[in-house]
Coordinates of C-alpha atoms and ligand atoms in Angstrom, one line a residue:
M30 CA 147.7 130.2 124.4
S31 CA 150.2 131.8 122.1
E32 CA 149.2 132.6 118.5
R33 CA 152.1 130.8 117.1
F34 CA 153.6 127.4 117.7
Y35 CA 157.2 126.6 116.8
V36 CA 157.9 122.9 117.3
T37 CA 161.0 121.0 116.4
T38 CA 162.1 117.3 116.2
P39 CA 165.8 116.4 116.5
I40 CA 167.6 116.4 113.2
Y41 CA 168.3 112.8 112.2
Y42 CA 171.6 111.1 111.4
P43 CA 171.4 109.9 107.8
S44 CA 173.6 106.9 108.7
A45 CA 171.5 103.8 109.3
N46 CA 168.0 103.3 108.0
L47 CA 165.5 105.0 110.3
T48 CA 163.5 102.8 112.6
I49 CA 159.9 103.0 113.9
G50 CA 161.6 104.5 117.0
N51 CA 162.8 107.5 115.0
A52 CA 159.4 107.8 113.4
Y53 CA 157.9 107.9 116.9
T54 CA 159.4 111.4 117.6
T55 CA 158.3 112.8 114.2
V56 CA 154.7 111.4 114.3
I57 CA 154.3 113.1 117.7
A58 CA 155.6 116.4 116.4
D59 CA 153.4 116.1 113.4
S60 CA 150.3 115.4 115.4
L61 CA 150.9 118.4 117.7
A62 CA 151.7 120.6 114.7
R63 CA 148.4 119.5 113.0
W64 CA 146.4 120.1 116.2
H65 CA 147.9 123.6 116.6
R66 CA 147.1 124.4 112.9
M67 CA 143.5 123.3 113.5
L68 CA 143.5 125.8 116.4
G69 CA 144.3 128.4 113.8
E70 CA 147.8 129.1 115.1
D71 CA 150.7 130.1 113.0
V72 CA 152.7 126.9 113.1
L73 CA 156.3 126.2 112.2
F74 CA 157.3 122.6 112.3
L75 CA 160.9 122.0 111.7
T76 CA 162.8 118.8 111.1
G77 CA 165.9 117.9 109.2
S78 CA 169.1 115.9 109.1
D79 CA 172.4 116.0 111.0
E80 CA 175.0 115.3 108.4
H81 CA 178.5 115.9 109.8
G82 CA 180.9 114.0 112.0
Q83 CA 183.2 111.0 112.0
K84 CA 180.5 108.4 112.0
L85 CA 179.1 109.7 108.7
Q86 CA 182.6 110.1 107.2
Q87 CA 183.3 106.5 108.1
A88 CA 180.0 105.3 106.7
A89 CA 180.7 107.1 103.4
E90 CA 184.2 105.6 103.2
A91 CA 182.8 102.1 103.7
Q92 CA 180.7 102.7 100.6
G93 CA 183.5 104.2 98.6
V94 CA 181.7 107.5 98.1
S95 CA 182.2 111.1 99.3
P96 CA 180.5 112.1 102.6
Q97 CA 178.4 114.6 100.6
A98 CA 177.2 111.9 98.1
Y99 CA 176.5 109.6 101.0
V100 CA 174.3 112.0 103.0
D101 CA 172.5 113.2 99.8
Y102 CA 171.6 109.6 99.1
M103 CA 170.4 108.8 102.6
V104 CA 168.4 112.0 103.0
N105 CA 166.6 111.5 99.7
H106 CA 166.2 107.7 99.9
D107 CA 165.5 107.1 103.5
I108 CA 164.6 110.1 105.6
K109 CA 162.4 112.3 103.4
P110 CA 160.5 109.4 101.8
L111 CA 159.8 108.0 105.3
W112 CA 158.2 111.3 106.4
D113 CA 156.2 111.4 103.3
R114 CA 155.0 107.8 103.9
Y115 CA 153.9 108.7 107.4
N116 CA 152.2 111.9 106.3
V117 CA 154.6 114.0 108.4
R118 CA 153.8 117.4 107.1
Y119 CA 156.8 119.5 108.2
D120 CA 157.1 123.1 107.2
R121 CA 160.8 123.1 106.8
F122 CA 163.6 120.6 106.4
I123 CA 167.1 121.8 107.4
R124 CA 170.2 119.9 106.4
T125 CA 173.4 120.8 108.3
T126 CA 175.2 120.8 105.0
D127 CA 173.0 123.7 103.8
D128 CA 175.2 126.6 103.0
F129 CA 173.3 129.1 105.1
H130 CA 173.6 126.8 108.1
Q131 CA 177.3 126.3 107.7
K132 CA 178.0 130.0 107.5
A133 CA 175.8 130.6 110.5
V134 CA 177.6 128.0 112.6
Q135 CA 180.9 129.7 111.7
D136 CA 179.5 133.0 112.7
I137 CA 178.3 131.6 116.0
F138 CA 181.7 130.0 116.7
Q139 CA 183.4 133.3 116.0
K140 CA 181.0 135.2 118.3
L141 CA 181.6 132.8 121.2
Y142 CA 185.3 133.0 120.6
D143 CA 185.3 136.8 120.5
K144 CA 183.4 136.9 123.7
G145 CA 186.0 134.8 125.4
D146 CA 183.7 131.8 125.9
I147 CA 185.9 129.6 123.7
Y148 CA 189.6 128.9 124.3
L149 CA 192.3 126.6 122.8
G150 CA 193.5 123.7 124.9
K151 CA 194.2 119.9 124.7
Y152 CA 191.7 117.2 125.2
S153 CA 192.2 113.6 126.2
G154 CA 189.3 111.3 127.0
H155 CA 187.1 108.5 126.1
Y156 CA 185.3 109.1 122.9
C157 CA 182.2 107.2 121.6
V158 CA 182.2 107.5 117.8
P159 CA 178.5 106.4 117.3
C160 CA 177.3 108.9 119.9
E161 CA 179.8 111.6 119.0
A162 CA 180.4 112.2 122.7
Y163 CA 183.4 112.4 125.1
W164 CA 183.0 110.7 128.5
T165 CA 184.9 111.1 131.7
D166 CA 186.2 108.1 133.7
S167 CA 183.4 108.3 136.1
Q168 CA 180.7 108.5 133.5
L169 CA 181.7 105.2 131.7
V170 CA 179.7 102.2 132.6
D171 CA 182.0 99.1 132.8
G172 CA 184.4 100.9 130.6
M173 CA 181.8 101.4 127.9
C174 CA 179.7 104.4 126.6
P175 CA 177.0 105.0 129.2
D176 CA 174.5 105.8 126.4
C177 CA 174.9 103.0 123.9
G178 CA 177.0 100.5 125.8
R179 CA 179.6 100.3 123.0
P180 CA 183.4 100.5 123.4
V181 CA 185.0 104.0 123.6
Q182 CA 188.3 105.1 122.1
E183 CA 191.1 107.0 123.9
M184 CA 191.8 110.2 122.1
T185 CA 194.0 113.2 122.7
E186 CA 193.7 116.3 120.5
E187 CA 194.3 120.0 120.4
C188 CA 190.9 121.4 120.7
Y189 CA 188.8 124.5 121.3
F190 CA 186.8 124.4 124.6
F191 CA 183.6 126.0 125.5
K192 CA 183.6 127.4 129.1
L193 CA 180.3 125.8 130.1
S194 CA 181.4 126.2 133.7
N195 CA 181.0 130.0 133.4
Y196 CA 177.3 129.4 133.0
A197 CA 176.5 126.7 135.5
D198 CA 175.0 129.1 138.1
R199 CA 172.9 130.9 135.5
L200 CA 171.6 127.6 134.2
T201 CA 170.7 126.3 137.6
Q202 CA 168.9 129.6 138.3
Y203 CA 167.1 129.3 135.0
Y204 CA 165.9 125.8 135.9
E205 CA 164.6 127.1 139.2
D206 CA 162.8 130.0 137.7
H207 CA 161.3 127.9 134.9
P208 CA 160.1 124.6 136.4
D209 CA 158.4 123.6 133.1
F210 CA 161.6 124.1 131.0
I211 CA 162.4 120.4 131.1
Q212 CA 159.6 117.8 130.9
P213 CA 158.9 115.3 132.3
A214 CA 160.0 117.1 135.4
A215 CA 162.1 114.2 136.8
R216 CA 164.5 114.8 134.0
M217 CA 165.5 118.2 135.4
K218 CA 166.6 116.6 138.6
E219 CA 168.7 114.1 136.6
M220 CA 170.5 116.9 134.8
L221 CA 171.1 118.8 138.0
N222 CA 172.3 115.7 140.0
N223 CA 174.3 113.9 137.3
F224 CA 175.9 116.8 135.4
I225 CA 175.5 120.3 136.9
K226 CA 176.0 119.8 140.6
P227 CA 179.1 117.6 140.2
G228 CA 180.6 120.5 138.3
L229 CA 180.1 121.2 134.6
E230 CA 183.2 120.4 132.7
D231 CA 184.2 122.6 129.8
L232 CA 183.1 121.1 126.5
A233 CA 185.5 120.1 123.7
L234 CA 184.0 122.1 120.9
S235 CA 186.2 121.2 117.9
R236 CA 187.9 118.2 116.3
T237 CA 191.1 117.7 114.3
S238 CA 191.0 113.9 113.9
F239 CA 188.6 114.0 110.9
S240 CA 187.6 116.6 108.4
W241 CA 183.9 116.1 107.6
G242 CA 182.4 119.0 109.4
I243 CA 182.2 122.8 109.4
Q244 CA 185.6 124.4 109.6
V245 CA 186.4 126.7 112.5
P246 CA 186.6 130.0 110.7
F247 CA 189.9 131.2 112.1
D248 CA 191.6 127.7 112.3
P249 CA 190.5 125.5 109.5
K250 CA 192.3 122.4 110.6
H251 CA 189.6 122.1 113.2
V252 CA 186.0 121.2 112.5
V253 CA 183.2 122.3 114.8
Y254 CA 181.9 119.6 117.2
V255 CA 178.8 118.1 115.7
W256 CA 176.5 118.8 118.6
L257 CA 177.1 122.6 118.4
D258 CA 176.6 122.3 114.6
A259 CA 173.4 120.3 115.1
L260 CA 171.8 122.2 118.0
T261 CA 172.1 125.5 116.3
N262 CA 169.8 124.3 113.5
Y263 CA 166.9 125.4 115.5
I264 CA 167.9 129.1 115.0
T265 CA 169.8 128.9 111.7
A266 CA 166.7 127.5 110.1
L267 CA 165.0 130.8 111.0
G268 CA 167.8 132.8 109.4
Y269 CA 170.0 133.5 112.4
P270 CA 172.4 135.4 112.7
E271 CA 170.3 137.8 110.5
E272 CA 167.4 139.5 112.3
T273 CA 164.9 138.0 109.9
E274 CA 161.1 138.2 110.2
D275 CA 161.1 134.4 110.8
F276 CA 163.5 134.7 113.6
K277 CA 161.5 137.5 115.2
T278 CA 158.3 135.6 114.8
Y279 CA 159.3 132.1 115.9
W280 CA 162.2 132.4 118.3
P281 CA 162.2 131.3 121.1
A282 CA 160.7 127.9 120.1
D283 CA 157.7 126.6 122.0
L284 CA 158.8 123.0 122.1
H285 CA 161.9 121.0 121.3
L286 CA 160.8 117.4 121.2
V287 CA 163.7 114.9 121.8
G288 CA 164.3 111.4 122.9
K289 CA 165.6 111.0 126.4
D290 CA 169.1 110.0 125.2
I291 CA 169.7 113.5 123.9
I292 CA 168.0 115.6 126.5
R293 CA 171.4 116.3 128.1
F294 CA 172.6 118.1 125.0
H295 CA 169.3 120.1 124.7
T296 CA 169.1 121.2 128.3
I297 CA 172.7 121.9 129.1
I298 CA 174.8 122.7 126.0
W299 CA 172.0 124.3 124.0
P300 CA 170.7 126.7 126.7
I301 CA 174.2 127.7 127.6
T302 CA 175.0 128.4 123.9
L303 CA 171.9 130.6 123.7
M304 CA 172.9 132.4 126.9
A305 CA 176.3 133.0 125.5
L306 CA 174.8 134.4 122.3
G307 CA 172.4 136.6 124.4
L308 CA 169.3 134.9 123.0
P309 CA 166.2 133.8 124.8
L310 CA 165.8 130.1 125.7
P311 CA 163.1 127.8 124.3
Q312 CA 159.9 127.4 126.3
Q313 CA 160.2 123.7 126.8
V314 CA 162.3 120.7 126.0
F315 CA 160.3 117.5 126.2
G316 CA 162.3 114.2 126.5
H317 CA 160.2 111.3 125.5
G318 CA 161.0 107.7 126.4
W319 CA 162.3 104.8 124.3
L320 CA 160.3 102.6 122.1
L321 CA 161.5 99.1 123.0
V322 CA 160.9 95.9 121.1
D323 CA 159.8 93.1 123.5
G324 CA 161.5 95.1 126.3
D325 CA 164.8 95.6 124.5
K326 CA 166.4 98.4 122.6
M327 CA 166.1 98.1 118.8
S328 CA 169.3 97.3 117.0
K329 CA 170.3 95.7 113.8
S330 CA 172.7 93.3 115.5
K331 CA 169.9 92.0 117.7
G332 CA 167.7 91.6 114.6
N333 CA 164.8 93.2 116.3
V334 CA 164.5 96.4 114.3
Q335 CA 161.0 97.3 113.3
D336 CA 161.0 98.7 109.8
P337 CA 158.5 101.6 109.5
Y338 CA 157.9 101.0 105.8
V339 CA 157.0 97.3 106.4
L340 CA 154.7 98.2 109.2
A341 CA 153.0 100.9 107.1
D342 CA 152.6 98.4 104.2
I343 CA 151.0 95.8 106.4
F344 CA 148.8 97.8 108.7
G345 CA 148.4 101.2 107.0
V346 CA 150.1 104.4 108.2
D347 CA 147.2 105.6 110.4
A348 CA 147.1 102.3 112.4
I349 CA 150.8 102.7 113.2
R350 CA 150.4 106.4 114.0
Y351 CA 147.5 105.6 116.3
F352 CA 149.4 102.8 118.0
L353 CA 152.5 104.9 118.7
L354 CA 150.4 107.8 120.1
R355 CA 148.0 105.7 122.1
E356 CA 149.9 102.8 123.5
I357 CA 152.8 104.7 125.0
Q358 CA 152.4 107.1 127.9
F359 CA 154.3 110.1 126.4
G360 CA 157.5 110.6 128.4
Q361 CA 157.9 106.9 129.5
D362 CA 159.4 104.0 127.7
G363 CA 157.0 101.9 125.8
N364 CA 156.9 98.5 124.3
F365 CA 156.4 97.7 120.6
S366 CA 155.1 94.2 119.9
G367 CA 153.2 92.8 117.0
E368 CA 150.6 91.3 119.4
A369 CA 149.9 94.6 121.2
L370 CA 149.7 96.4 117.8
I371 CA 147.2 93.9 116.4
N372 CA 145.1 93.9 119.6
R373 CA 144.9 97.7 119.5
I374 CA 143.9 97.8 115.9
N375 CA 141.2 95.1 116.3
S376 CA 139.8 96.6 119.5
D377 CA 140.1 100.4 119.0
L378 CA 140.1 100.8 115.2
V379 CA 138.0 97.9 113.9
N380 CA 135.5 97.3 116.7
D381 CA 135.1 100.8 118.1
L382 CA 135.7 103.3 115.4
G383 CA 135.2 101.2 112.3
N384 CA 132.0 99.6 113.5
L385 CA 130.5 102.9 114.6
L386 CA 131.0 104.3 111.1
S387 CA 129.7 101.3 109.2
R388 CA 126.7 100.6 111.4
S389 CA 125.6 104.2 111.5
L390 CA 126.1 104.8 107.8
A391 CA 124.4 101.5 106.8
M392 CA 121.3 102.5 108.7
F393 CA 121.4 106.1 107.5
E394 CA 121.7 105.1 103.8
Q395 CA 119.0 102.5 104.1
N396 CA 116.4 104.6 105.8
F397 CA 117.2 108.1 104.5
P398 CA 118.8 107.6 101.1
K399 CA 118.2 111.3 100.2
G400 CA 119.5 112.6 103.5
F401 CA 118.0 113.6 106.9
P402 CA 114.6 115.1 107.0
E403 CA 113.8 118.4 108.9
E404 CA 111.5 116.5 111.3
R405 CA 113.4 114.8 114.1
E406 CA 112.2 113.8 117.5
A407 CA 114.3 114.1 120.6
G408 CA 114.4 111.3 123.1
D409 CA 116.2 109.4 125.8
F410 CA 120.0 109.2 125.8
D411 CA 120.4 112.0 123.3
Q412 CA 121.6 114.5 125.9
D413 CA 124.0 112.0 127.4
L414 CA 125.6 111.4 124.0
L415 CA 125.9 115.1 123.3
D416 CA 127.3 115.8 126.7
Q417 CA 130.0 113.1 126.1
A418 CA 130.9 114.7 122.8
Q419 CA 131.5 118.0 124.5
T420 CA 133.4 116.4 127.4
S421 CA 135.6 114.4 125.1
F422 CA 136.4 117.5 123.1
D423 CA 137.2 119.5 126.3
Q424 CA 139.3 116.8 127.8
A425 CA 141.2 116.1 124.6
S426 CA 142.0 119.8 124.4
A427 CA 143.3 120.0 127.9
Y428 CA 145.3 116.8 127.6
L429 CA 146.9 117.8 124.4
H430 CA 147.8 121.1 125.9
A431 CA 149.6 119.2 128.6
L432 CA 151.2 116.9 126.0
K433 CA 149.3 113.9 127.4
I434 CA 148.7 112.5 124.0
S435 CA 147.6 109.0 124.9
S436 CA 145.1 110.4 127.4
A437 CA 143.7 112.8 124.8
L438 CA 143.1 109.9 122.4
N439 CA 141.5 107.9 125.2
S440 CA 139.1 110.8 125.8
I441 CA 138.2 110.8 122.2
W442 CA 137.6 107.1 122.3
D443 CA 135.2 107.6 125.3
L444 CA 133.0 109.3 122.8
I445 CA 133.3 106.5 120.3
R446 CA 132.4 104.0 123.0
R447 CA 129.5 106.1 124.2
A448 CA 128.1 106.4 120.7
N449 CA 128.3 102.6 120.2
K450 CA 126.4 102.2 123.4
Y451 CA 123.9 104.8 122.2
I452 CA 123.1 102.5 119.3
D453 CA 122.5 99.6 121.6
E454 CA 120.3 101.8 123.9
T455 CA 118.2 103.4 121.2
Q456 CA 117.9 100.3 118.9
P457 CA 117.5 102.1 115.6
W458 CA 116.9 98.8 113.8
V459 CA 113.7 98.3 115.9
L460 CA 112.6 101.9 115.2
A461 CA 113.1 101.3 111.5
K462 CA 110.8 98.2 111.6
E463 CA 107.9 99.7 113.5
E464 CA 105.5 102.2 112.1
G465 CA 105.4 105.7 113.4
H466 CA 109.0 106.1 114.6
K467 CA 110.5 107.8 111.5
A468 CA 111.1 111.1 113.3
R469 CA 112.8 109.4 116.2
L470 CA 114.9 107.2 113.9
A471 CA 116.0 110.3 112.0
A472 CA 117.1 112.0 115.3
V473 CA 119.0 108.9 116.5
L474 CA 120.9 108.5 113.2
Y475 CA 121.4 112.2 112.9
H476 CA 123.1 112.3 116.3
L477 CA 125.3 109.4 115.3
V478 CA 126.4 110.9 112.0
D479 CA 126.9 114.3 113.6
V480 CA 129.1 112.7 116.2
L481 CA 131.1 111.0 113.5
R482 CA 131.6 114.4 111.8
R483 CA 132.9 115.8 115.1
L484 CA 135.1 112.7 115.6
S485 CA 136.7 113.0 112.2
L486 CA 137.8 116.5 113.3
M487 CA 139.1 115.3 116.6
I488 CA 141.2 112.5 115.2
A489 CA 142.4 114.4 112.2
P490 CA 145.7 115.6 113.8
F491 CA 146.6 112.0 114.7
M492 CA 145.1 110.0 111.8
P493 CA 144.8 112.3 108.8
E494 CA 144.0 109.7 106.2
T495 CA 141.3 108.2 108.4
A496 CA 139.7 111.5 109.0
E497 CA 139.6 112.1 105.3
A498 CA 138.1 108.7 104.7
I499 CA 135.4 109.4 107.3
D500 CA 134.6 112.7 105.7
A501 CA 134.4 111.1 102.3
Q502 CA 131.8 108.6 103.6
L503 CA 129.9 111.4 105.3
A504 CA 130.1 113.2 102.0
I505 CA 131.4 116.4 103.6
A506 CA 134.2 118.5 102.1
R507 CA 136.7 120.1 104.5
P508 CA 138.9 122.2 102.3
D509 CA 139.9 124.3 105.2
R510 CA 141.5 121.4 107.1
Q511 CA 144.8 121.4 105.4
A512 CA 145.5 125.1 105.4
N513 CA 143.3 126.3 108.1
S514 CA 143.9 129.9 109.1
Q515 CA 140.6 130.5 110.8
G516 CA 140.6 128.0 113.5
L517 CA 137.2 126.8 112.3
S518 CA 138.0 123.1 112.1
W519 CA 138.8 122.5 115.7
A520 CA 136.1 124.8 117.0
E521 CA 133.7 122.9 114.8
A522 CA 134.6 119.6 116.6
G523 CA 133.1 121.1 119.7
Q524 CA 129.8 122.0 118.0
A525 CA 126.8 119.8 117.6
G526 CA 124.2 120.0 114.8
L527 CA 126.3 121.0 111.9
Y528 CA 125.8 117.9 109.7
P529 CA 123.7 119.1 106.7
I530 CA 120.1 117.8 106.2
N531 CA 118.8 116.6 102.9
H532 CA 122.3 115.5 102.1
P533 CA 123.0 111.8 101.4
A534 CA 126.1 110.0 102.7
A535 CA 128.5 108.0 100.5
R536 CA 129.1 104.8 102.4
G537 CA 132.3 103.1 101.5
D538 CA 134.6 100.2 102.6
A539 CA 135.4 99.4 106.2
L540 CA 137.9 101.9 107.6
F541 CA 140.1 99.1 109.0
P542 CA 140.1 95.4 108.1
R543 CA 140.2 93.0 111.0
I544 CA 143.6 91.5 111.5
K545 CA 144.3 87.8 112.0
M546 CA 146.9 87.5 114.7
D547 CA 149.1 84.4 113.9
E548 CA 149.0 84.8 110.2
T549 CA 149.9 88.4 110.4
L550 CA 152.7 88.0 112.9
T551 CA 154.3 85.5 110.5
R552 CA 153.9 87.8 107.6
M553 CA 155.5 90.7 109.6
E554 CA 158.5 88.7 110.4
K555 CA 159.0 87.6 106.8
A556 CA 158.3 91.0 105.3
A557 CA 160.8 92.6 107.7
K558 CA 163.6 90.2 106.6
D559 CA 162.8 90.6 102.9
K560 CA 162.6 94.4 103.2
Q561 CA 165.9 94.5 105.1
K562 CA 167.5 92.4 102.4
S563 CA 166.1 94.3 99.5
R564 CA 167.1 97.6 101.0
D565 CA 170.6 96.5 101.8
Q566 CA 170.9 95.2 98.3
Q567 CA 169.5 98.3 96.7
K568 CA 171.8 100.5 98.8
A569 CA 174.8 98.5 97.9
E570 CA 174.0 98.7 94.2
D571 CA 173.3 102.4 94.3
F572 CA 176.4 103.2 96.2
A573 CA 178.5 101.0 93.9
Q574 CA 177.1 103.0 91.0
L575 CA 177.8 106.3 92.7
A576 CA 181.3 105.2 93.6
K577 CA 181.9 104.2 89.9
A578 CA 180.7 107.6 88.8
G579 CA 183.2 109.2 91.2
A580 CA 180.6 110.7 93.6
Ligands
LIG628 N1 171.4 113.8 115.3 C1 171.0 113.6 116.7 C2 170.0 114.7 117.1 C3 170.5 116.1 116.9 S1 169.3 117.2 117.4 C4 170.0 118.7 117.4 C5 170.3 112.3 116.9 N2 169.9 111.6 115.8 S2 169.2 110.2 115.7 O1 168.9 110.0 114.4 O2 170.1 109.3 116.3 O3 167.9 110.2 116.6 C6 166.8 111.0 116.4 C7 165.7 110.9 117.4 O4 165.2 109.5 117.4 C8 166.2 111.1 118.8 O5 165.3 111.9 119.5 C9 166.2 109.7 119.4 O6 165.9 109.7 120.8 C10 165.0 109.1 118.7 N3 165.0 107.6 118.7 C11 165.9 106.8 118.1 N4 165.5 105.5 118.5 C12 164.4 105.5 119.3 C13 163.6 104.6 119.9 N5 163.8 103.3 119.8 N6 162.6 105.1 120.6 C14 162.3 106.4 120.7 N7 163.0 107.3 120.1 C15 164.1 106.9 119.5 O7 170.2 111.8 118.0

């Protein structure tokens, strides 16, 4: 495994409020970044915002403010606070309105032009404003945008083109030589059959119909196509075109994590841009599936948008993070429903994990208020439990390495279930009542507490607050977890017998309260409506004030 890990999320449009679907991508990236940090790797986790284009210009106009004031507001009131709320610990946040980025994009455009990969021509076609994408006749579905199903506009404009067709053979060859470049693998076939084999059309790379974008350096009535602007963030954030230390250290990226709707941009336009610039390609582009609500795409007009703030307020951030990571097979579409969420919380978090902690610590505190004694007596089922701890750790490692996140969590839960069974098998409450079993009781409870110590390390990348809460109850400090450079934390999760003796625990509240189904579903619905209203209201007031101030 490489010593460094550079992972990116897409950069988000600061146009509509982000949904739990957007948070899905970021929570996955954050969990992977945290896991790699625990392995002791040098991690760079990049996210950001994609701030140019007609859609944003129009959104700003609708609010009566400048595009810059609009995106500033949305980035600072929606995107960044959401990542803070979800404990998404990114290392860098790039905005495509950052000066260094704009200059770098102009430099890239110039380089491609000087090389002869860009030429001036005329474009007419069907343009989808929300998706910022042109479509050909054959790509339209019932005359509508094939991605979002909305109407398209006929547009003709003078425009600079990118000769993608020059690179079609090289790209096909690259796919063949790097079968892991696109994951899940089926998506590579989709790209080949739907876009590359039918003949790659040259790409319209500039616009003249609106002005909110990065100007083409030698022809400023054109602004650079948002997708070129956006995709290059992955290298401009490292300092490209300068040969910076960051660039040398982190490029090519290990993983671009994207939703399946934007995989086409990341596996055709982006690699070709890199080829044209003479740069190496990222190791992997992973296209995850859609988070659906009751089988349908989330949209404001359907009124089925799940607001991530509301969910976090009701259930806690870690419960939502866990649900997203566990419920959905990474790579496939997954369904979000209140029922499924509540069932998961009650079974996996309340019954399995929460009970294990509270039962174990209650007996520990009651029987050994000063901590575990030296003298402990081995017995039946111990080895089985310890073996499962090792197996869970090994399996979780392997699954995470293969980006099978749900399976990794399931392996960790195998240990939780095994530990609960161990309690039933060893019956510590009986040992506590009868004379002469103190040493056996000490061993049983020690194993449980030590397993909890290992579990808190294993779940930390996915549920950072819960891991801290468990540590607090076990009364162990892990100052190295946040800024681990030694790789100790993760290695520790694989080692038995590290819980200190003569050390009392500090039992606290239940980790997760049990959720009542009907009552909570009603509360969710009401809270979502209230929140939507209050946010819309707040936004309208804030923008009115900004407009008044001439922003
Ligand atoms: N700005 C572009 C990305 C440019 S990357 C160089 C963009 N932004 S977005 O805000 O519309 O979407 C960001 C990410 O959220 C995408 O990966 C998209 O697939 C993902 N999702 C948005 N809704 C989603 C679901 N309902 N489910 C899963 N992912 C979803 O695209």
